[in-house]
Coordinates of C-alpha atoms in Angstrom, one line a residue:
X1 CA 16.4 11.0 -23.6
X2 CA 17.4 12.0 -20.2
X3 CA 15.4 10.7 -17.1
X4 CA 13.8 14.5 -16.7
X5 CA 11.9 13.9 -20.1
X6 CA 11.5 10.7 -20.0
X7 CA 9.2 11.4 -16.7
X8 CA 7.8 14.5 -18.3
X9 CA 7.1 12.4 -21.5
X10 CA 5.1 9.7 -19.4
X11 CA 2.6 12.3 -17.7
X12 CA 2.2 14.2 -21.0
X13 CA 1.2 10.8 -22.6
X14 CA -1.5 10.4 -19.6
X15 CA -2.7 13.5 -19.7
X16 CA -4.7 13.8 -22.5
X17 CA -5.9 10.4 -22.0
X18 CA -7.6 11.1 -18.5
X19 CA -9.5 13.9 -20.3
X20 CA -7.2 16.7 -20.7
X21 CA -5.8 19.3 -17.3
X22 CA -9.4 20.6 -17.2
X23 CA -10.7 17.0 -16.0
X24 CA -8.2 16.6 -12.9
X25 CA -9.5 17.5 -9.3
X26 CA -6.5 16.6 -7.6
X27 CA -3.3 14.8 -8.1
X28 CA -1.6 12.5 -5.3
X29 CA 0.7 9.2 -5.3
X30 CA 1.1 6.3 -3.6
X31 CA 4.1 3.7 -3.7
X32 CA 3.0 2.5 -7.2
X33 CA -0.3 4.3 -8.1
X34 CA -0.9 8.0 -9.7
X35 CA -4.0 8.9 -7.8
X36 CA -6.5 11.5 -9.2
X37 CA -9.5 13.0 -8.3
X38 CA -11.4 13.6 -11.8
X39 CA -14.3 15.9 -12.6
X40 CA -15.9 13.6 -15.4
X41 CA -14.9 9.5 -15.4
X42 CA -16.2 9.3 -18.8
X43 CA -13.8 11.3 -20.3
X44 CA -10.8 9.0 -19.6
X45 CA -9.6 6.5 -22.2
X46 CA -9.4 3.4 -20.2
X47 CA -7.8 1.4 -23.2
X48 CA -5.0 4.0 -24.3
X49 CA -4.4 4.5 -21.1
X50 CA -3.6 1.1 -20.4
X51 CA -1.7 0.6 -23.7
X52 CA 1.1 3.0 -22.7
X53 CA 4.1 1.3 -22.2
X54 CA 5.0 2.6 -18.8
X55 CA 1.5 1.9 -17.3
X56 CA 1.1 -1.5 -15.8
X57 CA -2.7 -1.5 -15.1
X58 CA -5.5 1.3 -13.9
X59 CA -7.3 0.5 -10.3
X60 CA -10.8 2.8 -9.9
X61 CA -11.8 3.7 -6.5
X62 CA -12.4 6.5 -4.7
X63 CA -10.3 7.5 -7.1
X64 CA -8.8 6.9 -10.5
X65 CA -5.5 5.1 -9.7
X66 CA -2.7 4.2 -12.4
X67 CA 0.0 1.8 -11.6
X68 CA 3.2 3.2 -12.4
X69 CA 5.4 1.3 -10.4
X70 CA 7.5 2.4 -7.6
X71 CA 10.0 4.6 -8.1
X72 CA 8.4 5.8 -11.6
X73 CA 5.3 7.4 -9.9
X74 CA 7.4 9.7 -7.8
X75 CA 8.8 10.9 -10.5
X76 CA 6.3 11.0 -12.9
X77 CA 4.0 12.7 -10.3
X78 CA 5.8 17.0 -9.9
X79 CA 5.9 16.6 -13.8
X80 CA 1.8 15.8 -13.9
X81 CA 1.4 17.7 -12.0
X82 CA 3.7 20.9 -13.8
X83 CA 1.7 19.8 -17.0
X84 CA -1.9 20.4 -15.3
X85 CA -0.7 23.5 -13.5
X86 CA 0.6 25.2 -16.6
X87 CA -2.3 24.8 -18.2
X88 CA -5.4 27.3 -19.1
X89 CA -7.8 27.3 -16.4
X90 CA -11.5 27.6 -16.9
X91 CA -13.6 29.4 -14.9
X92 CA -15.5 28.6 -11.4
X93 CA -18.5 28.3 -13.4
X94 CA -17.5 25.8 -16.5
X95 CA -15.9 23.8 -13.2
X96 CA -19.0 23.3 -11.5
X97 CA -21.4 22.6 -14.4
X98 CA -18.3 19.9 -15.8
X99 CA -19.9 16.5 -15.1
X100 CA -21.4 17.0 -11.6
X101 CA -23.7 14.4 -11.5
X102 CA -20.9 11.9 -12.7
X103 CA -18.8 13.4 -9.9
X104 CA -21.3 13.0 -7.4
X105 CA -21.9 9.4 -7.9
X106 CA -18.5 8.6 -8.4
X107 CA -17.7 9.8 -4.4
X108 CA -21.0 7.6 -3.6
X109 CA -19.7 4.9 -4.9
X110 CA -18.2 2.3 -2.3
X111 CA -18.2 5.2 0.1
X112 CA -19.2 3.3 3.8
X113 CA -18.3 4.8 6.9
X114 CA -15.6 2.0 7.7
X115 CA -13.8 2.4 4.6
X116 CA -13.6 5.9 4.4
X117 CA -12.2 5.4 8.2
X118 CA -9.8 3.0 7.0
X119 CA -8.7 5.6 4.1
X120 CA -8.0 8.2 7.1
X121 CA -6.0 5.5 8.7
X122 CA -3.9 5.1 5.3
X123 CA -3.5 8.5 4.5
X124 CA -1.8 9.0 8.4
X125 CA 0.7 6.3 8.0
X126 CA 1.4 5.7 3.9
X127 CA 3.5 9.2 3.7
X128 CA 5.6 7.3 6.5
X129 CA 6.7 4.3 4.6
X130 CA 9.7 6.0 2.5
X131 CA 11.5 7.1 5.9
X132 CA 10.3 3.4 7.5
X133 CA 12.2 1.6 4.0
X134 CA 15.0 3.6 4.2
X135 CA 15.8 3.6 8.0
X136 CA 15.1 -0.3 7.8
X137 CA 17.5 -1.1 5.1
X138 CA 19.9 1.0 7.2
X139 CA 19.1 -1.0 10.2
X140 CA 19.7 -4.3 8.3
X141 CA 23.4 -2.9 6.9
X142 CA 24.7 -1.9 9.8
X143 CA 23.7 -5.0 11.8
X144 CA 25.6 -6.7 8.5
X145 CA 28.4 -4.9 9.5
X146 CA 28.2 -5.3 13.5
X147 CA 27.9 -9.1 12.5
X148 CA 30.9 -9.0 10.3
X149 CA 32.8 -7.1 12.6
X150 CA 33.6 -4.5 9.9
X151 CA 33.4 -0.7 10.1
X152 CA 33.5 -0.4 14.6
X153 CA 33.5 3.3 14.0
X154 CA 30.6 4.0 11.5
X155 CA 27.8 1.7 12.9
X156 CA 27.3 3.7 15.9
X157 CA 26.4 6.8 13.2
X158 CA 24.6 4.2 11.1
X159 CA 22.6 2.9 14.8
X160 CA 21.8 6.6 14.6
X161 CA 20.3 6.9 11.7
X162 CA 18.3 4.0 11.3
X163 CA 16.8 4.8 15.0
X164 CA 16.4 8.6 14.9
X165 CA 12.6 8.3 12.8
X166 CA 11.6 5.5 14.9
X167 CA 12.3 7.1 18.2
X168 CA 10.2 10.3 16.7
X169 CA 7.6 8.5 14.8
X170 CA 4.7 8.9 17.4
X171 CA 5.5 13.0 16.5
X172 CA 4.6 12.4 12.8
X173 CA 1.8 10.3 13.7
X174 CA 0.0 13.0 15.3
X175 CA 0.8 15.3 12.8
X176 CA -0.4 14.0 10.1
X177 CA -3.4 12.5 12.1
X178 CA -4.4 16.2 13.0
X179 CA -4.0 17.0 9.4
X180 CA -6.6 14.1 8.3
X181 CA -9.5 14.5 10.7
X182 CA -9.4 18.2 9.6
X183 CA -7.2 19.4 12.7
X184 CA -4.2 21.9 13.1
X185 CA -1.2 19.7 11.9
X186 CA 1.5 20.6 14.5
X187 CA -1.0 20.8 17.8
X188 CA -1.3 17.2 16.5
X189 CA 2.3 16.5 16.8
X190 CA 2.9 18.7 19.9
X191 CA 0.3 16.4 21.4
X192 CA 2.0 13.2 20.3
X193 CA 5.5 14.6 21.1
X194 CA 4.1 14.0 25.0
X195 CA 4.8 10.4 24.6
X196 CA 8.1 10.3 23.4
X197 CA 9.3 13.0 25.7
X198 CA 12.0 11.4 28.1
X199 CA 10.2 13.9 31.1
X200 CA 7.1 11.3 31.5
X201 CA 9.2 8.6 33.2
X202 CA 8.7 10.9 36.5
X203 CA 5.1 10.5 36.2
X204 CA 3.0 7.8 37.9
X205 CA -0.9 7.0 36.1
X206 CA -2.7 3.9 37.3
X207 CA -0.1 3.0 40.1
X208 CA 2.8 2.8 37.1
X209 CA 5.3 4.8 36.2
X210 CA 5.2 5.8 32.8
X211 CA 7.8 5.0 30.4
X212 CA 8.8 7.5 27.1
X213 CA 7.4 6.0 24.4
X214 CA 4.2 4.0 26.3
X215 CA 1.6 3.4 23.7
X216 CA 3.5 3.8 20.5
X217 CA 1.5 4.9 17.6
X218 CA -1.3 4.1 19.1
X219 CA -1.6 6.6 21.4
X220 CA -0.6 9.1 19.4
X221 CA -3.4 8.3 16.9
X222 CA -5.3 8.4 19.7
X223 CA -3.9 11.5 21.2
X224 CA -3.7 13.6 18.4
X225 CA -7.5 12.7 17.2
X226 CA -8.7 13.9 20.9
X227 CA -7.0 16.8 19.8
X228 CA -8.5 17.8 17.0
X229 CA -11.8 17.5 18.5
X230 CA -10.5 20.4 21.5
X231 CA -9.3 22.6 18.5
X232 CA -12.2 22.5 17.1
X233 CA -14.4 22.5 20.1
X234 CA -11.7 25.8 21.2
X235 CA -12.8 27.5 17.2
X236 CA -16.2 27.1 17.9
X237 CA -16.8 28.6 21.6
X238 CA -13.7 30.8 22.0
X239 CA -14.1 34.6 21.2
X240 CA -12.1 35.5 17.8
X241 CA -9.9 38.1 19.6
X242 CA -8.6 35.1 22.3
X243 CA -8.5 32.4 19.4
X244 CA -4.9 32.9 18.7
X245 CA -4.0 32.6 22.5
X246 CA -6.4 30.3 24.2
X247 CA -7.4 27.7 21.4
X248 CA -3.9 25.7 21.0
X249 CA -3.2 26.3 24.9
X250 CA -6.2 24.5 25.6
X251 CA -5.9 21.8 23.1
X252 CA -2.5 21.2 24.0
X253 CA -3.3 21.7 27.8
X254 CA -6.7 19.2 27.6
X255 CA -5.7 16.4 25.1
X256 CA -2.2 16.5 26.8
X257 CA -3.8 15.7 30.5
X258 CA -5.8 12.9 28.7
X259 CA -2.7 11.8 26.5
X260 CA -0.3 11.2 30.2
X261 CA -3.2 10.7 32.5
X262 CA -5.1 7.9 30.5
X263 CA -4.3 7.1 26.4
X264 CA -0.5 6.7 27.2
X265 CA -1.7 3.6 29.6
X266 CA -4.7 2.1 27.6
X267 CA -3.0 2.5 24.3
X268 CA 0.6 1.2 25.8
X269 CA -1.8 -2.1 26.9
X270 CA -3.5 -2.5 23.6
X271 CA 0.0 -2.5 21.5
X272 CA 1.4 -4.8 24.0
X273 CA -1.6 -6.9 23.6
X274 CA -1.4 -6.8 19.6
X275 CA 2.5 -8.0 20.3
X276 CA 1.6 -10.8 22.9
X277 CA -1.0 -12.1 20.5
X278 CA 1.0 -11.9 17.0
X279 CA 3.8 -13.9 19.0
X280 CA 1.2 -16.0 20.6
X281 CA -0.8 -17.0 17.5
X282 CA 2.3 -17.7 15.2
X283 CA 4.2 -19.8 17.8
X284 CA 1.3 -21.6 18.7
X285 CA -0.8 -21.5 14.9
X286 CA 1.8 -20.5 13.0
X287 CA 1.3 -23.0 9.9
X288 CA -2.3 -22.7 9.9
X289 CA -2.8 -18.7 10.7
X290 CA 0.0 -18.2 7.9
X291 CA -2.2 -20.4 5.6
X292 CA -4.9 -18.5 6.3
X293 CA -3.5 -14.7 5.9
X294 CA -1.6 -15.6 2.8
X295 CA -5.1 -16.9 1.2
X296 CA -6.7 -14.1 2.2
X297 CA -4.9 -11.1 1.6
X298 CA -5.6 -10.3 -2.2
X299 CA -9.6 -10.5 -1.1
X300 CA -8.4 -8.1 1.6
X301 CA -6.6 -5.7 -0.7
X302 CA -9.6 -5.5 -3.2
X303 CA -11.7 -5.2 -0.3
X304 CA -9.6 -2.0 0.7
X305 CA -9.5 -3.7 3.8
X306 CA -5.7 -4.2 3.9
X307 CA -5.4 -0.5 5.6
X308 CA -6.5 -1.7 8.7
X309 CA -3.6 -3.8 9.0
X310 CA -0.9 -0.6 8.9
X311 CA -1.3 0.2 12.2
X312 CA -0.8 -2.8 13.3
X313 CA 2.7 -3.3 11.4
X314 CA 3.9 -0.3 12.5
X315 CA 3.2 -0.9 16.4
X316 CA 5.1 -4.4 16.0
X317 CA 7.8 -2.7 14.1
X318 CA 8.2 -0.2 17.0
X319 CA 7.9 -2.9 19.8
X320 CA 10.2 -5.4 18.4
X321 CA 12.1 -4.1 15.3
X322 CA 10.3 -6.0 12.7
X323 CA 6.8 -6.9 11.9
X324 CA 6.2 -10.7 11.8
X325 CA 3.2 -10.7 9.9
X326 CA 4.2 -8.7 6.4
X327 CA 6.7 -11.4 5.0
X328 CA 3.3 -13.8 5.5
X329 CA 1.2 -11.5 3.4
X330 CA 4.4 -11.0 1.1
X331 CA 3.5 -14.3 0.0
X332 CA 0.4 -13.8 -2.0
X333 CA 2.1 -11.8 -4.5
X334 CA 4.4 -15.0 -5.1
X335 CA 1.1 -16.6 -5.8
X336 CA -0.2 -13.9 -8.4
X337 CA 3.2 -14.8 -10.0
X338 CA 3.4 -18.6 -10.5
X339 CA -0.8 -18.4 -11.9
X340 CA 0.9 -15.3 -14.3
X341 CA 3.2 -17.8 -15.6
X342 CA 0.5 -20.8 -15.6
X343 CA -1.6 -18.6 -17.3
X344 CA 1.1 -17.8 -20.2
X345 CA 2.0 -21.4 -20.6
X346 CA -1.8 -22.4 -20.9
X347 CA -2.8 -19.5 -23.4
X348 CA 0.0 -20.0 -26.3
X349 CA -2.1 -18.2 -28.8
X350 CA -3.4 -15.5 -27.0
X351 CA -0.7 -13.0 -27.8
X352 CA -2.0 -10.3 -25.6
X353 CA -1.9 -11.8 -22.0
X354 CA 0.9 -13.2 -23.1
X355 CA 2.5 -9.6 -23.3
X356 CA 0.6 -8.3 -20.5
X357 CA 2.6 -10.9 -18.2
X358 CA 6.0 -10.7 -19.9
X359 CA 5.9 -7.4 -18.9
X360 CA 4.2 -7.1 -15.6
X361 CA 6.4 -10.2 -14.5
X362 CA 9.3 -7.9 -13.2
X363 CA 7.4 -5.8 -11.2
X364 CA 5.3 -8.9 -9.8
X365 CA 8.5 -10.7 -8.7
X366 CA 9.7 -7.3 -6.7
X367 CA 6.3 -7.4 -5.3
X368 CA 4.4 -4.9 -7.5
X369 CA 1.2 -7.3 -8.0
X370 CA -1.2 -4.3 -9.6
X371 CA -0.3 -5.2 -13.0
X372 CA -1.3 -9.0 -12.4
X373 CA -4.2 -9.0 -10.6
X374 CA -6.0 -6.1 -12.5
X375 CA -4.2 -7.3 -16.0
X376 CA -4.7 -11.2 -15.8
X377 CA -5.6 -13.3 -12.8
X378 CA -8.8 -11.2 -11.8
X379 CA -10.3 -10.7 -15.4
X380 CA -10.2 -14.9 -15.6
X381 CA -11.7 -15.3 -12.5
X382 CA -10.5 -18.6 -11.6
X383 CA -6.6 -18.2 -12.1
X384 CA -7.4 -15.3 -9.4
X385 CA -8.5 -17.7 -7.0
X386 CA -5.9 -20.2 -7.1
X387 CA -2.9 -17.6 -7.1
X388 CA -4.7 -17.0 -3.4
X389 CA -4.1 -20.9 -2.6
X390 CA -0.7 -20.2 -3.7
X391 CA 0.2 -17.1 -1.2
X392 CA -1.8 -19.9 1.3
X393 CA 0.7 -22.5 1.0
X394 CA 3.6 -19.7 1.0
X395 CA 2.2 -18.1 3.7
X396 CA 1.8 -21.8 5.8
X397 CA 5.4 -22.0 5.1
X398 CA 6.7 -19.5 6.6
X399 CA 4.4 -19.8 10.0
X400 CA 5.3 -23.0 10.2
X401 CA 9.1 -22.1 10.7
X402 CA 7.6 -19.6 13.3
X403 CA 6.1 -22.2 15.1
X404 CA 9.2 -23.9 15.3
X405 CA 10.9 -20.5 17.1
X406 CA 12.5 -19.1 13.9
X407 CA 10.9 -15.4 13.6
X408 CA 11.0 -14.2 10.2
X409 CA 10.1 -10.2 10.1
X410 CA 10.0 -6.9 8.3
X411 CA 12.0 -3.7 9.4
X412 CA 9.6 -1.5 7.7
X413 CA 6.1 -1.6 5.3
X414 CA 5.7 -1.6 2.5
X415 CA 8.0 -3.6 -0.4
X416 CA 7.3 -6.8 -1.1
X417 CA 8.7 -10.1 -3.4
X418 CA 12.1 -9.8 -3.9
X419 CA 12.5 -6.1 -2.5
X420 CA 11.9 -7.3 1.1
X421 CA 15.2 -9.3 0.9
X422 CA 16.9 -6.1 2.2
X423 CA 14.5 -5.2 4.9
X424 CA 14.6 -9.2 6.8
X425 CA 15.0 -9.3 9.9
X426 CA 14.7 -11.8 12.6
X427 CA 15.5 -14.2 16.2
X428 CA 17.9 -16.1 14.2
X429 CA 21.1 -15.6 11.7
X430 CA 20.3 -13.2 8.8
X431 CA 21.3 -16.3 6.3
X432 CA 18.5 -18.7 7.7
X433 CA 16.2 -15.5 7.6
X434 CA 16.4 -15.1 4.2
X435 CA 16.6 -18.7 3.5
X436 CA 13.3 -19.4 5.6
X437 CA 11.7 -15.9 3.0
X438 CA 13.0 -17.6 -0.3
X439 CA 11.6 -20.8 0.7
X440 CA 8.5 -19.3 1.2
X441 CA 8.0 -17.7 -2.1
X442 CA 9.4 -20.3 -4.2
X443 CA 6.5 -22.2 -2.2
X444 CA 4.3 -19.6 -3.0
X445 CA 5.5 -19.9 -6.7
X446 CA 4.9 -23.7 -7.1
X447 CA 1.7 -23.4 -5.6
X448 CA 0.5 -20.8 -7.2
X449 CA 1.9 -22.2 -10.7
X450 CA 0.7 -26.0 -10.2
X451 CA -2.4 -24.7 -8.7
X452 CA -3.3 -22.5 -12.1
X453 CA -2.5 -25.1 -14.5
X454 CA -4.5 -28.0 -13.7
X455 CA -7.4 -26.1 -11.5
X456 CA -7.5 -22.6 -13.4
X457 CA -9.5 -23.4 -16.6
X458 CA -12.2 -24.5 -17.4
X459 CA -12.7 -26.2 -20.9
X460 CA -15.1 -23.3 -21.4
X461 CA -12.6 -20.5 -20.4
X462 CA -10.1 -22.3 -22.6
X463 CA -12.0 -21.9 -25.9
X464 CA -12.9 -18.7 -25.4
X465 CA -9.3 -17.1 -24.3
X466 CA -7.0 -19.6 -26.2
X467 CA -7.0 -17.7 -29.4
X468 CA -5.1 -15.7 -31.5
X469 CA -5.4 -12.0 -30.9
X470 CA -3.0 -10.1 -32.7
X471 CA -3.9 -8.7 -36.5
X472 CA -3.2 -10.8 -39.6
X473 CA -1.7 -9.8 -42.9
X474 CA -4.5 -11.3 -45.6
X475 CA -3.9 -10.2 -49.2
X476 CA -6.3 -7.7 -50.7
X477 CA -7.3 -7.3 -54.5
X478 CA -4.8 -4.2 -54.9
X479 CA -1.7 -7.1 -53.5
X480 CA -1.1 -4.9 -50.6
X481 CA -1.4 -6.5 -47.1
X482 CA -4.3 -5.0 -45.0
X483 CA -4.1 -6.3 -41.0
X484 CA -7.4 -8.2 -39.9
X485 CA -8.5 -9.5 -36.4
X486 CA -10.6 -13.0 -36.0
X487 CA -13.7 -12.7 -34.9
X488 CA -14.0 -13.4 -31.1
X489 CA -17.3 -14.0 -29.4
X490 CA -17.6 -11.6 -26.0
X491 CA -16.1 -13.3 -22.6
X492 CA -18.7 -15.4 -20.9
X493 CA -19.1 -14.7 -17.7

């Protein structure tokens, strides 16, 4: 089967399960997840769904998420989406009456003002994160290469390339931040271009000269947000025959003043002060703040309050080429990994975990955790808890080294585990880098592992998961084998 089908096999195996084209609202991906908007959650069959070979585990929030695994899900995604758009479509009517209550409370649910705020933050920067991987693994070859000595004449090209995205980044920004708080896309980046545009080093605000670049991402959040509130402002007040002329003049015109006049400084002092303090607070706390972001990142992601933290990877990527803090939170995957293989050594019998984390073990050590937390740790509770003191102790590991002056960084968001190995960067030789990150997660594995096995069960939780799950063959009275399940008393909670 080629790789077309095999992707257009996948999504038409969903499908059905998610309660057929006429049940999907909308259709989106992350780096692992098929996200989509559904008209009726009780339709979906969460079971079959998860049975499917090629899907690791199923997240609900805002919406219904399905961990595909990187790679897989941007594939898998165009031919969903083909499938849903070929099919029959019913009429406005049958769409509205089709489970509105159950659609209604869905959006209610876990819908607070901060979190939807930090789901407009996400949306502006996640659609970065392929060109920040792949510009970072180009910046990490060709300082190989300048290391080595090899290739004099490509690097400069390569230099190039791996720069040309970050030296624009505060344009995309602002475009995709006008096209999230309901703006005109491109004023937002027009706005946000101001920053970046070599011309404002002739300009003096606040006594200083500005610099190109002066506020980073930051200000062209800012800038293109302050923006959108002109355009709209401009739509509202401005006659319909002048719209075309006057209302992206004066957007441009207005958040532009504000941009070079006032967001370029405060914003340029805010990501300087987010640098000054990562530096500060890992040279200085490194061991314990390490200890202490590693624990808590898992609670952070389930929280949804990991988005708040994309922002501030991408202004330290910007500032100093790598972000210091992701390799820490790298480490509470290596956690979820070493309780997964606890948890398998202390359930022999239980044949069903025991598949779930044979295959979501691959994907957990390249950082893919979905499958682990949703599929194993979280459902026992307690094996959750000490995979977090795992990505603790990984996470102290590595600060520790950064309090004693060897940085260990990211050049872009978003991989983890073993993926990151490509994207290292640091103050010191690219070997001790990488050695420093390994020793981390085998840290993280240990812990993690150790942790599991003598704190993660409970007598109780024991008896009731250490059983054999998989059918038996018992004879019948016509001699033909019919399969039979042992009767297994509901989890206790």
């Amino acid at each position: 089967m080629s790789t077309d089908d095999k992707n257009r096999a996948i999504a038409a195996a969903i499908l059905p399960l998610v309660g057929g084209p006429e049940n999907i609202d909308s259709v989106a991906h992350c780096m692992t997840r098929l996200r989509l908007g559904l008209r009726d959650r009780s339709l979906v069959q969460d079971e079959a769904l998860k049975a499917l070979p090629s899907v690791m585990g199923v997240v609900e929030d805002d919406t219904y998420q399905i961990v595909l695994g990187p790679g897989t899900v941007a594939r898998v995604t165009p031919e969903f989406e083909a499938l849903v758009a070929a099919a029959p479509k019913p009429s406005a009517d049958d769409l509205a009456a089709q489970g509105a209550a159950i659609k209604a409370a869905q959006k209610a649910k876990n819908q607070t003002p901060f979190k939807l705020f930090l789901r407009k933050i996400a949306n502006i920067f996640v659609p970065l994160i392929p060109a920040l991987i792949g510009c970072g693994i180009i910046a990490g070859l060709n300082g190989l290469l300048i290391n080595l000595g090899w290739l004099p004449s490509v690097t400069p090209a390569l230099a190039a390339m791996a720069s040309g995205f970050m030296a624009l980044i505060a344009v995309f920004v602002g475009f995709n931040t006008a096209k999230e708080f309901g703006g005109t896309p491109i004023l937002g980046g027009a706005v946000a271009a101001i920053i970046v545009f070599p011309g404002v080093a002739k300009i003096d605000a606040f006594g200083q000269t500005l610099s190109p670049g002066q506020g980073g991402v930051l200000g062209a959040l800012g800038a293109a947000v302050l923006a959108v509130y002109v355009e709209k402002w401009c739509r509202r007040w401005v006659p319909e025959s002048l719209d075309v002329l006057v209302t992206p003049t004066l957007t441009v015109l207005v958040s532009g003043l504000v941009t070079i006049f006032g967001l370029m400084f405060v914003a340029g002092e805010i990501s300087t002060a987010i640098g000054d303090f990562a530096n500060w607070l890992l040279a200085n706390a490194g061991a314990g703040a390490g200890f202490v972001l590693g624990g808590l990142f898992l609670p952070l992601v389930m929280l949804g309050l990991h988005q708040a933290l994309i922002p501030i990877h991408t202004t330290l990527i910007e500032q100093q080429g790598f972000t210091v803090l992701l390799p820490i939170l790298a480490m509470a995957g290596a956690g979820q990994v070493g309780a997964a293989m606890a948890v398998y050594l202390k359930l022999p019998r239980n044949g069903s975990i025991r598949r779930t984390i044979k295959s979501a073990l691959p994907a957990g050590f390249l950082g893919v955790g979905e499958p682990l937390i949703y599929g194993v740790s979280l459902p026992l509770g307690r094996p959750f808890v000490t995979a977090c003191v795992g990505g603790a102790f990984g996470g102290g590991f590595i600060g520790l080294f950064n309090m004693l002056g060897d940085k260990v960084g990211s050049t872009a968001i978003g991989p983890s585990g073993w993926a990151l190995f490509p994207l290292l960067d640091g103050n010191k030789g690219l070997g001790e880098t990488i050695a420093i990150y390994a020793g981390g997660l085998l840290v993280g594995y240990a812990v993690g592992f150790v942790a599991t096995y003598v704190w993660g069960f409970s007598a109780r939780l024991l008896e009731e998961f250490n059983v054999d799950t998989d059918p038996v063959e018992v004879p019948v009275a016509s001699g033909g084998p019919t399969p039979t399940t042992p009767a297994q008393e509901p989890a206790k909670v």
